[in-house]
C-alpha positions as CSV (number, residue, x, y, z in Angstrom):
1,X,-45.3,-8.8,-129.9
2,X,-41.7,-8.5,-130.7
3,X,-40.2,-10.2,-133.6
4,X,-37.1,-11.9,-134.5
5,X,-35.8,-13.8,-137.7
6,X,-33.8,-17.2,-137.7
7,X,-30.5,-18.1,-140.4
8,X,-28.4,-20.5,-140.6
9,X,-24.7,-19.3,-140.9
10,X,-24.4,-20.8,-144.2
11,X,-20.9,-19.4,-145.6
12,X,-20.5,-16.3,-146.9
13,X,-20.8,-14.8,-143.2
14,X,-21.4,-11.5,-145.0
15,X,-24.7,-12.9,-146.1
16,X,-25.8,-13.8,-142.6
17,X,-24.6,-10.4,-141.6
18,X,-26.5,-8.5,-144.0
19,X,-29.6,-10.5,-143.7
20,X,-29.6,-9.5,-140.3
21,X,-28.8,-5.5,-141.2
22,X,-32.2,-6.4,-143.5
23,X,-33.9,-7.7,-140.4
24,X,-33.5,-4.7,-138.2
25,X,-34.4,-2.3,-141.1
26,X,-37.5,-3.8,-141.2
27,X,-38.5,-3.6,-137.5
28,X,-37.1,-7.5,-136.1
29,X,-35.7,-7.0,-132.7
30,X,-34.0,-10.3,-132.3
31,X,-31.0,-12.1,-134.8
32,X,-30.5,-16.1,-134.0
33,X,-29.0,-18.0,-135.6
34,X,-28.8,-22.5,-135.7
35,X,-25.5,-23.9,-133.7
36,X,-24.3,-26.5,-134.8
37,X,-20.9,-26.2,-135.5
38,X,-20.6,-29.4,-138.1
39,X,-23.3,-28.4,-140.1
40,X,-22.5,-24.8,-140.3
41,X,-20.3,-22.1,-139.5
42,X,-19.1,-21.0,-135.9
43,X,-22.0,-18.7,-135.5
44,X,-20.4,-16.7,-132.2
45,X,-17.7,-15.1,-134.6
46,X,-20.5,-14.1,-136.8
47,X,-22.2,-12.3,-133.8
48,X,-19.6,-10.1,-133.4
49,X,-19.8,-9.0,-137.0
50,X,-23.9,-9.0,-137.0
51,X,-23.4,-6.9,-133.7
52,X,-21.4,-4.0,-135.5
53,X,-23.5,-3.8,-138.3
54,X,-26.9,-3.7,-136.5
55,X,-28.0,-0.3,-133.4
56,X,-29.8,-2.4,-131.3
57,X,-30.2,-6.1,-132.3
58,X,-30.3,-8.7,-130.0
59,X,-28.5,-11.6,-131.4
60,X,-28.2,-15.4,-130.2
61,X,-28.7,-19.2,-131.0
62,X,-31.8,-20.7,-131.3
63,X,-30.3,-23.3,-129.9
64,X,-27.4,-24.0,-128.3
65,X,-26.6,-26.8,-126.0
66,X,-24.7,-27.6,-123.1
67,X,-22.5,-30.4,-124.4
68,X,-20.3,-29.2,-127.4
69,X,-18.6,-26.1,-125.5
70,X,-17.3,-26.1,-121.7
71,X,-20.3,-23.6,-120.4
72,X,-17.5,-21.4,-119.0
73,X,-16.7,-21.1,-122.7
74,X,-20.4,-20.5,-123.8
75,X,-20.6,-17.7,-120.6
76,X,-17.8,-16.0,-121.6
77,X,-18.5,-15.8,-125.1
78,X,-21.9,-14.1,-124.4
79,X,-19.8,-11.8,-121.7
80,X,-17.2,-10.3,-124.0
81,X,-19.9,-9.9,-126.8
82,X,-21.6,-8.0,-124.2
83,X,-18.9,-6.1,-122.9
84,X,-18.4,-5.1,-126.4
85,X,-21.7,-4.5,-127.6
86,X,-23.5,-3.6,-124.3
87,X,-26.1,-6.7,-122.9
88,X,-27.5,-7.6,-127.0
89,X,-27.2,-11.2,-126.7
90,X,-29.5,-13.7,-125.2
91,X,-29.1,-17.6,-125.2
92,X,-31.7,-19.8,-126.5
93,X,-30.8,-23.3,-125.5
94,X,-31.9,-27.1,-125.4
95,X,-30.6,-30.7,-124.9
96,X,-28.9,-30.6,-128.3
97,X,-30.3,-32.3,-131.6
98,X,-28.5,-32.0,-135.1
99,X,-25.0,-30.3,-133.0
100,X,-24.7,-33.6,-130.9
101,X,-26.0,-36.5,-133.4
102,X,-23.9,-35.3,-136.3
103,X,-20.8,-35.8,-134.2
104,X,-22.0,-39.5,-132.5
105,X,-23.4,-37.8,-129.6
106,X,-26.5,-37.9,-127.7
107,X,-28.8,-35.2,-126.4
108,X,-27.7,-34.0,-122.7
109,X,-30.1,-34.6,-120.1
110,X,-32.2,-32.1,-118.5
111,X,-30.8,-32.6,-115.4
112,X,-27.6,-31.4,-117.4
113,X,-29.4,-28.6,-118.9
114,X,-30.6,-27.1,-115.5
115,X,-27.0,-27.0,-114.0
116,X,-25.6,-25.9,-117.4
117,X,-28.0,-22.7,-117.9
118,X,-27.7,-21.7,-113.8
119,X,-24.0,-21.6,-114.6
120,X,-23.6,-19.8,-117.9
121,X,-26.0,-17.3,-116.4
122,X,-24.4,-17.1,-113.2
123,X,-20.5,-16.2,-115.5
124,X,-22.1,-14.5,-118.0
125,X,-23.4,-12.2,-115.1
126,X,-20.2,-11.6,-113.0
127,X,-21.7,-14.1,-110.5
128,X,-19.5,-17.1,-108.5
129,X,-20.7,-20.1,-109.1
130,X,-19.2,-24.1,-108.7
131,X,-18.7,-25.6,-111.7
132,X,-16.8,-29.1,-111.9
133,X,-16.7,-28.9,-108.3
134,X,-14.6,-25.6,-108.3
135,X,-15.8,-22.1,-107.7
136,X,-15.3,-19.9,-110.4
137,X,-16.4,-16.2,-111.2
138,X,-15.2,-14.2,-114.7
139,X,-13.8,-11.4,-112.7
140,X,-13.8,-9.1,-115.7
141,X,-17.9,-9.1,-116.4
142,X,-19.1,-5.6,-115.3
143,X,-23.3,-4.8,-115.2
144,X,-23.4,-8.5,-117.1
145,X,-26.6,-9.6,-118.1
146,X,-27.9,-12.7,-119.9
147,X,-31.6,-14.0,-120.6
148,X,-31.7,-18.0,-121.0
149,X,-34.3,-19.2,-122.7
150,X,-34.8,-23.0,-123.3
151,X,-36.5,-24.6,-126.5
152,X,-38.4,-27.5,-124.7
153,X,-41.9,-30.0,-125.9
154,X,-42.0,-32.8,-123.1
155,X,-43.7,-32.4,-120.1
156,X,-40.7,-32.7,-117.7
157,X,-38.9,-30.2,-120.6
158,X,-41.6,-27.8,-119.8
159,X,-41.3,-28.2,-115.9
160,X,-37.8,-26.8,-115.9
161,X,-38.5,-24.0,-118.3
162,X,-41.6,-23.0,-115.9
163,X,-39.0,-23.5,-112.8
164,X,-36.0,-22.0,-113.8
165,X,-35.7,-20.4,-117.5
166,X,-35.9,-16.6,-118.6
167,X,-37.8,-17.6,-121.7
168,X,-39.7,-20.1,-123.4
169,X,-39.0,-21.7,-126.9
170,X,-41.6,-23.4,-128.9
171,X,-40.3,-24.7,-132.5
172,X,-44.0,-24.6,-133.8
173,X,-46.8,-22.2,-134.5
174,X,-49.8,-24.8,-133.8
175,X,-52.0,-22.7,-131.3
176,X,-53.5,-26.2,-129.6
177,X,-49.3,-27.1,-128.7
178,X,-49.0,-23.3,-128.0
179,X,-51.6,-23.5,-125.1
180,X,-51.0,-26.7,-124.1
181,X,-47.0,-25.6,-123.8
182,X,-47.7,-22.2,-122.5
183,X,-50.3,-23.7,-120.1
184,X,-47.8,-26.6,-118.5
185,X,-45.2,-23.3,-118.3
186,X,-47.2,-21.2,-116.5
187,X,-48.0,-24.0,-114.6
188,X,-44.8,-25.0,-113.7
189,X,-43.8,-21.2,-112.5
190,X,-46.5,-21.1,-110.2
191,X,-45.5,-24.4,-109.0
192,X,-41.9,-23.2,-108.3
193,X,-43.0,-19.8,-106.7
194,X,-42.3,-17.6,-109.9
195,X,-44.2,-15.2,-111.3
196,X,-45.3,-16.9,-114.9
197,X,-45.6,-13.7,-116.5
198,X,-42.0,-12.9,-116.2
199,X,-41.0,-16.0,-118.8
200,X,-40.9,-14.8,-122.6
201,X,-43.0,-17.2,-124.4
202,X,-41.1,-16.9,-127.7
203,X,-43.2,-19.4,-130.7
204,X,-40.4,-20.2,-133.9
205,X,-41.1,-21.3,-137.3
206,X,-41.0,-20.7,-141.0
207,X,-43.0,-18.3,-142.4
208,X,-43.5,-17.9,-146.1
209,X,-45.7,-14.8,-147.5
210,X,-47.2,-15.6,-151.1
211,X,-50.1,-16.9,-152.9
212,X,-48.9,-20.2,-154.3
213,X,-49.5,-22.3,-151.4
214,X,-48.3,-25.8,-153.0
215,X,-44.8,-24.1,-153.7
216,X,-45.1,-22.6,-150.0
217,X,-45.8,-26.1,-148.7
218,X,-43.0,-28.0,-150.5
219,X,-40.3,-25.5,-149.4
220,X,-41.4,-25.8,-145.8
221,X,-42.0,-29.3,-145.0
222,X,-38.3,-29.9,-143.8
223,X,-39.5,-28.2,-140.5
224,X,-41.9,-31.0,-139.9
225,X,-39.2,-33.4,-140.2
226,X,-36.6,-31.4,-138.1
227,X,-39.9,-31.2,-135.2
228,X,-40.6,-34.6,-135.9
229,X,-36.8,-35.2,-134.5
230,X,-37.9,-34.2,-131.1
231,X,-41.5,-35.6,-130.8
232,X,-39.9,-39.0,-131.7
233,X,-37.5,-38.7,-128.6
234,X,-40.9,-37.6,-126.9
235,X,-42.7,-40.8,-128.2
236,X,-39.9,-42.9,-126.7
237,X,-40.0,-41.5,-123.0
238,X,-43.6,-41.2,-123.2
239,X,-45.6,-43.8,-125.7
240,X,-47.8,-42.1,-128.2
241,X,-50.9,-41.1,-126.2
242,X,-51.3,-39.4,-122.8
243,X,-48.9,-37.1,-121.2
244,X,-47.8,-35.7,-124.9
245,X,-50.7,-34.3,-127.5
246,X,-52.0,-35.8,-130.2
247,X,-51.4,-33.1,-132.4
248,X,-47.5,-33.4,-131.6
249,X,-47.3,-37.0,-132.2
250,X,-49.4,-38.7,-135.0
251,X,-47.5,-37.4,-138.0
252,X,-44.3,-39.0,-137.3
253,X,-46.0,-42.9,-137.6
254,X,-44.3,-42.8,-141.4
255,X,-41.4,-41.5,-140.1
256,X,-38.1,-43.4,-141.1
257,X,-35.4,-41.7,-140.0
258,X,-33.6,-39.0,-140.8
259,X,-30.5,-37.4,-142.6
260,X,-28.6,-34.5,-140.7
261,X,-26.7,-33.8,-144.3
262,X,-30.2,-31.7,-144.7
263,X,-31.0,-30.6,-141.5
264,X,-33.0,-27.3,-141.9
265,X,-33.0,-27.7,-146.0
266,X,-35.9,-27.5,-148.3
267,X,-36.4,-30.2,-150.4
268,X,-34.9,-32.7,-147.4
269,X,-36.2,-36.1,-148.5
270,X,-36.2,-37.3,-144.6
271,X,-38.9,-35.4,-144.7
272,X,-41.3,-36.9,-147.4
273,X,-44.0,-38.2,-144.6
274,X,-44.7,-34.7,-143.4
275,X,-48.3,-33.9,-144.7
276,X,-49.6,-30.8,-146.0
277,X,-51.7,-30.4,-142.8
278,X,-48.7,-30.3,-140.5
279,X,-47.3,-27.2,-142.9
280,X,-49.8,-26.0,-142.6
281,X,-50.3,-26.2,-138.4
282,X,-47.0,-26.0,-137.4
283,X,-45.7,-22.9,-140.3
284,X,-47.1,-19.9,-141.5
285,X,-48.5,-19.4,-145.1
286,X,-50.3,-17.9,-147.2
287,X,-50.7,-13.6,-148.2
288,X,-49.9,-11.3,-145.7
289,X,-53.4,-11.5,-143.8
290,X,-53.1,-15.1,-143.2
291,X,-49.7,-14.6,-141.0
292,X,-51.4,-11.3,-139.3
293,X,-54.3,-13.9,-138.3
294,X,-52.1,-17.0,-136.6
295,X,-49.8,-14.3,-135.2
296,X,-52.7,-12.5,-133.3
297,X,-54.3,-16.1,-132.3
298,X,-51.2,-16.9,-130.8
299,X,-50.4,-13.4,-129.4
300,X,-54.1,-14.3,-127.4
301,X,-52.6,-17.4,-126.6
302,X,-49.5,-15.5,-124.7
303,X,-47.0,-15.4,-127.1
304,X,-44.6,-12.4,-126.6
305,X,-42.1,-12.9,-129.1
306,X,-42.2,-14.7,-132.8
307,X,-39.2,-16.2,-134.5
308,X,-39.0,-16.6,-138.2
309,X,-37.2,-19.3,-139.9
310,X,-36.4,-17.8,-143.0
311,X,-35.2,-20.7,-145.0
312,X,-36.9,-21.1,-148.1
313,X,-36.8,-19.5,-152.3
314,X,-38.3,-15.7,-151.6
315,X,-36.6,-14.9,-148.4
316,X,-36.4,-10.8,-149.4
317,X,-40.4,-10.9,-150.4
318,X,-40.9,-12.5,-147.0
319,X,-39.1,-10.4,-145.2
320,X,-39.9,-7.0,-146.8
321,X,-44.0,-7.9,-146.1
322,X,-43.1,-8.6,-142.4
323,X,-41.6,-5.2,-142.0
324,X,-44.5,-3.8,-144.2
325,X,-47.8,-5.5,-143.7
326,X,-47.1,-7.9,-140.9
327,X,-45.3,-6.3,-138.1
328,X,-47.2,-3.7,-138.1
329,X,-50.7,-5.1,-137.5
330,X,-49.5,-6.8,-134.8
């Protein structure tokens, strides 16, 4: 299983920077970072930095979107950085949540999303491809190369991953979503013709090593709520029973809405009706051994790849007993 670790590009930059420095040192693979460009810092001019700091870190967002940037402008951004750095980004990329509300917005459609990752792909390769009716090709990308993989939940969501995407992006550890998600995936490539082995399933969330799992809890429960953002889109397409689990959408009956001001934050109060249980499911907690014990349930499950939110009071602890204990064992 590889491993990668999530920040937000909170300013200082040099902070983001040297987190990720810390995240290579102790054996992560992968750097993302949030986009959303209201919220925080342009994280794209931080890549560049992160790039020259780190040997051979693979750096992107977890998640972009196909609506705030022209996708010839999110193609060549990944191209030059690239060209630069030599192929060490990948895009993780969905309909658009806290990047698209906090400016008025809506979430794109997947219908959107599908055109919008076959383009940036097809730039950000050196490919021709028709974009706003016009052919276009960046005629300077040489040996260009660029994974997309899309953060989906929803059954049609999951469809398009399994028909089209690189990799998979599941914004929960709970191993009943995992093998539901993977499942509908794998699915979905053999459907299309692909070989469902070939997609990255990549499972994201906070992860807090430590004994005191009350403080753990507290510091974690804004990931429910930012989850909770999604299901509730889910809930409206779909009602609350059927083609969507359970386990994704009882927990957000309390739900009351929700302030972007926090987005991400421990200690959001948006996300007071997230109960201890769905920490619990959807995070990891606990010593050392408990992470080593989801991670390898969900590495049976066919996760390749885990990304770690590290947002939360003992980020250096949690990190450091990755590279040490956790990493390591599996």
């Amino acid at each position: 299983m590889d491993f990668g670790v999530v920040l937000q590009t909170d300013p200082p930059a040099r902070d983001v920077i040297a987190g990720m420095k810390a995240a290579e040192d102790n054996g992560f693979r992968y750097g993302w970072t949030f986009d959303s460009t209201v919220l925080w810092q342009e994280p794209f001019v931080i890549y560049s930095q992160v790039l020259a700091a780190t040997d051979d870190l693979i750096v992107g967002p977890m998640v972009t979107n196909p609506s705030t940037r022209d996708w010839s402008v999110l193609a060549s951004l990944f191209a030059t950085l690239n060209d630069m750095f030599g192929n060490r980004t990948v895009c993780g990329i969905g309909r658009g949540d806290s990047a698209r509300r906090v400016i008025g917005r809506k979430p794109a459609s997947l219908a959107t999303l599908g055109e919008a990752m076959a383009v940036v792909k097809g730039l950000a390769e050196g490919r021709e491809v028709i974009h706003h009716g016009t052919p276009v090709r960046i005629p300077w990308v040489r040996d260009g190369k660029l994974e997309m993989w899309m953060a989906a939940y929803g059954p049609r969501a999951l469809k398009l991953v399994g028909e089209q995407a690189d990799g998979f992006i599941l914004q929960t550890a709970d191993p009943d979503i995992a093998r539901w998600t993977i499942g509908s995936v794998r699915d979905a490539a053999v459907a299309a013709g692909r070989d469902p082995e070939a997609i990255t399933m990549c499972v994201a969330a906070p992860a807090y090593v430590g004994d005191d799992l009350a403080h753990q809890r507290d510091n974690l429960r804004w990931f429910g709520g930012m989850v909770g953002n999604h299901v509730a889109d889910l809930v409206a397409r779909y009602g609350d029973s059927g083609a969507v689990p359970k386990a994704l959408t009882d927990y957000i009956k309390d739900r009351e809405g929700y302030d972007y001001a926090h987005h991400g934050k421990a200690g959001n109060r948006s996300t007071d009706f997230v109960p201890d249980s769905i920490v619990d499911r959807f995070c990891l907690v606990g010593p050392a051994s408990a992470h080593v014990e989801r991670l390898r349930e969900l590495r049976e499950l066919g996760v390749d790849n885990f990304a770690l939110y590290l947002m939360h009071d003992d980020k250096d602890k949690t990190l450091a007993a990755y590279g040490n204990e956790i990493i390591p064992q599996t």
